[in-house]
Coordinates of C-alpha atoms in Angstrom, one line a residue:
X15 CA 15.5 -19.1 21.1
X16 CA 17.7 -19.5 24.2
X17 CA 16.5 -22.7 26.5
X18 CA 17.3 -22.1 30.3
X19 CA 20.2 -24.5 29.9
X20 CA 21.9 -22.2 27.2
X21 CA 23.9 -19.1 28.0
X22 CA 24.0 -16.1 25.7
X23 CA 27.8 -15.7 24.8
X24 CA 28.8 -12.3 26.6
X25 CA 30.5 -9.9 24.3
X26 CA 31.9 -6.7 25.8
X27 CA 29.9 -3.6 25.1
X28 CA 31.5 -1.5 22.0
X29 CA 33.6 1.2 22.7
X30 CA 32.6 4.4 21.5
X31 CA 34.8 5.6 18.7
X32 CA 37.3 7.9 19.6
X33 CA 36.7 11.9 19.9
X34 CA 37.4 13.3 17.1
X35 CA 40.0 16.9 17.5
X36 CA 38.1 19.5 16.5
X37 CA 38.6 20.9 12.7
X38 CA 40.1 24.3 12.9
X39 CA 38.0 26.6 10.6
X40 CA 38.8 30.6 10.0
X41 CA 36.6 31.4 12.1
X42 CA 38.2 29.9 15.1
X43 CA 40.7 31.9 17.8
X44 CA 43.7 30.3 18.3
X45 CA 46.6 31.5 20.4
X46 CA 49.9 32.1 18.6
X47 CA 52.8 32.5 21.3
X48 CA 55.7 34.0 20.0
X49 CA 59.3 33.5 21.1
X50 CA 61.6 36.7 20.8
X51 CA 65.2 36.3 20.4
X52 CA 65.7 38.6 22.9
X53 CA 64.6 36.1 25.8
X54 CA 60.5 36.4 26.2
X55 CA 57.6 35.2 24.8
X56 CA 54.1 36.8 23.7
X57 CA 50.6 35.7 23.1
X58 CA 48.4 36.2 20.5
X59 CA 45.1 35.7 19.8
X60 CA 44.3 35.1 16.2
X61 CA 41.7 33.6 13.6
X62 CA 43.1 30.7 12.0
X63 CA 44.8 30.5 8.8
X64 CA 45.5 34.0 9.0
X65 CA 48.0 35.7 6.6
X66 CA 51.7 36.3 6.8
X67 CA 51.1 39.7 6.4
X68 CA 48.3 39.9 9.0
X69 CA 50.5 37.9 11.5
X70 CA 53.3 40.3 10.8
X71 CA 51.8 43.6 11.9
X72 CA 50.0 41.7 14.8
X73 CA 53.1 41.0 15.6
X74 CA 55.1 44.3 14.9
X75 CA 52.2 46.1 17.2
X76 CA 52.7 43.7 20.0
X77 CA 56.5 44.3 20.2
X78 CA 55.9 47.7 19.2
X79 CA 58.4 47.6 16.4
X80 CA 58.4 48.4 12.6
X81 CA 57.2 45.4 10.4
X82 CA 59.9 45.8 7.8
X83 CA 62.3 44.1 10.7
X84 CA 60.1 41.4 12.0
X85 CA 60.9 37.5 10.4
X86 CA 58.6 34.9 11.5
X87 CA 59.8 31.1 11.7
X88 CA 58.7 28.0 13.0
X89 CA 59.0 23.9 13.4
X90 CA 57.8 21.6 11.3
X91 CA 56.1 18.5 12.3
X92 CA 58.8 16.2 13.9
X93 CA 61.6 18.6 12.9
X94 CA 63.6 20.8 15.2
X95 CA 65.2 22.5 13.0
X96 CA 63.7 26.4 12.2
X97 CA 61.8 27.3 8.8
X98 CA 61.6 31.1 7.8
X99 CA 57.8 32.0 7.1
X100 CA 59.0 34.2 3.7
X101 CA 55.4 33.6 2.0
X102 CA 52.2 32.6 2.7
X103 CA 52.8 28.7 1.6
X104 CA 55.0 29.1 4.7
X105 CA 52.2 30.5 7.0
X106 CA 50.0 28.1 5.5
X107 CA 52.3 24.8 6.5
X108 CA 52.7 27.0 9.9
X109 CA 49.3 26.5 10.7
X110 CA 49.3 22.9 10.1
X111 CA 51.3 22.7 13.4
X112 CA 48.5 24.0 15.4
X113 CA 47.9 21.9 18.5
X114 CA 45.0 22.2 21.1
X115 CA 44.4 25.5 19.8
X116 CA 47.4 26.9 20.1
X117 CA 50.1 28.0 17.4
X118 CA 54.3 28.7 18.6
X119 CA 56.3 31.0 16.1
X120 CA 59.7 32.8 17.0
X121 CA 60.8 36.3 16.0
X122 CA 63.8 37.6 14.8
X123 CA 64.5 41.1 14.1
X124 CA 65.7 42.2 10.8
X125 CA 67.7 44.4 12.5
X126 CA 69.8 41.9 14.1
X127 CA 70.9 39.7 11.0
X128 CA 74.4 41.6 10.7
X129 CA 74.7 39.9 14.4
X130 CA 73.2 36.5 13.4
X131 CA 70.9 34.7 16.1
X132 CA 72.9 33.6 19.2
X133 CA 75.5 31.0 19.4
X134 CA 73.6 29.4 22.3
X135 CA 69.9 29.8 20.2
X136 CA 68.7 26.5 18.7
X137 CA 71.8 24.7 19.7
X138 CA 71.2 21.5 22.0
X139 CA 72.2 20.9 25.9
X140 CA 72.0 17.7 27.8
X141 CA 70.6 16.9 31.2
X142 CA 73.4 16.6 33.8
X143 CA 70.3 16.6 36.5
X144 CA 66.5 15.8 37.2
X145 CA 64.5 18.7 37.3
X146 CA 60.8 18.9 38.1
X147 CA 59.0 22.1 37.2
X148 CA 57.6 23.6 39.9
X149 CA 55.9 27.2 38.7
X150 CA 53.8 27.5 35.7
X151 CA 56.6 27.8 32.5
X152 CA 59.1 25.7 33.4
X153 CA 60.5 23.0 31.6
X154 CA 61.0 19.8 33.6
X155 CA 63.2 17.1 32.3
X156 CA 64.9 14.2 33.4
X157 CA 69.2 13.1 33.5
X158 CA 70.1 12.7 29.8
X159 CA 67.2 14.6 28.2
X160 CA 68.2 16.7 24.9
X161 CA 66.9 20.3 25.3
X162 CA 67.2 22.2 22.2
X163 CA 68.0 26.0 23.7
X164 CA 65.2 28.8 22.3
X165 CA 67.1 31.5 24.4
X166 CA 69.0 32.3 27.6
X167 CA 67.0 34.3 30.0
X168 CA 69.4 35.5 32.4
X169 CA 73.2 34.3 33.4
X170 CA 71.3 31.6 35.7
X171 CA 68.2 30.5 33.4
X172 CA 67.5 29.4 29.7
X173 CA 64.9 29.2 28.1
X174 CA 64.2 25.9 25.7
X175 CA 62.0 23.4 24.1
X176 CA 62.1 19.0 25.0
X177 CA 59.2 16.6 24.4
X178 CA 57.1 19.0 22.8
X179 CA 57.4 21.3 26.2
X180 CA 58.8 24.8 26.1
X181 CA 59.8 26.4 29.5
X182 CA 62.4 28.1 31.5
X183 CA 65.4 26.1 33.6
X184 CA 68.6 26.2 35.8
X185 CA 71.1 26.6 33.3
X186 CA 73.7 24.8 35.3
X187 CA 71.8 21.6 35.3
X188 CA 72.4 21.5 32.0
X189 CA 75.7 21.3 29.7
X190 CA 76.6 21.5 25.7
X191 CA 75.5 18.8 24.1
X192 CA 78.6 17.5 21.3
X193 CA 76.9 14.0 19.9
X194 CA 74.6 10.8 21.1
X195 CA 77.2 8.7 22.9
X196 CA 76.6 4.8 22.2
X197 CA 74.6 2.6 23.8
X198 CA 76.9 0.2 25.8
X199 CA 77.4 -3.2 24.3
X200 CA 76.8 -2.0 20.8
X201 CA 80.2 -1.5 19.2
X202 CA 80.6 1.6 16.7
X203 CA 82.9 0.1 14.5

């Protein structure tokens, strides 16, 4: 029993927890944007945890190519480096990178492997400039930002992925990145 001399101790009020992401179950759409090698993107709308196979002839039908040529990859979690989707343990660990509902694959035709993927595909550029994005799907950065080229859209705009963002930008604010150069006062001896 408080006395009118006493002062209840003040606590702040509880925070409610945190909201939870919602669990992706089959029966939930997700978009699945897919990057072609030959400079544009697609979306897709899909059910989750759908098959290799299933994903391939959406896919085929949306480029309006034969399935036999069409190779699926993605990024792991944390990883920038491209993983073929050969089977569907692959497609399975594919969809474990789904974010806010959304799932990002590239394509590469079959047809193409005597050519390879393009020496500018997947390789890294550094920021020579700030650039702000100023229309829907493009890719701002800032000076000395590592942008990891997806393709080159024209002789004056490339396409690539930084921060977890994917858009288009100027290709000359950009140049070939070789290594990280040291911080200053840290010797590399």
């Amino acid at each position: 029993m408080l006395y009118e001399t006493e002062e209840a101790p003040i606590s702040p009020p509880a925070r409610p927890p945190p909201p939870r992401p919602p669990s992706l179950s089959a029966d939930m759409p997700v978009v699945v944007k897919v990057h072609h090698t030959d400079s544009y993107t697609v979306a897709i709308r899909s059910k989750t945890g759908a098959s290799l196979r299933d994903l391939t002839v959406m896919v085929a039908n949306k480029f309006e190519m034969s399935e036999d040529v069409v190779t699926l990859w993605y990024k792991k979690e944390g990883d920038e480096d491209m993983t073929e989707i050969t089977k569907d343990d692959d497609m399975r660990e594919a969809w474990s990178t789904v974010r806010e509902g959304q799932l990002t694959l590239w394509l590469k035709d079959r047809k193409d492997d005597k050519e390879g993927v393009s020496p500018m595909q997947f390789s890294k550029v550094v920021a020579l400039h700030d650039y702000e994005a100023s229309e829907p799907g493009d890719l701002g950065f800032m000076e000395g930002d590592v942008i990891t080229i997806m393709s080159q859209v024209n002789e004056d705009w490339l396409e690539g992925r930084s921060r977890g963002n994917v858009g288009i930008f100027p290709a000359s604010y950009v140049k070939p990145w070789d290594k990280p150069l040291p911080k200053e006062g840290i010797s590399c001896a």
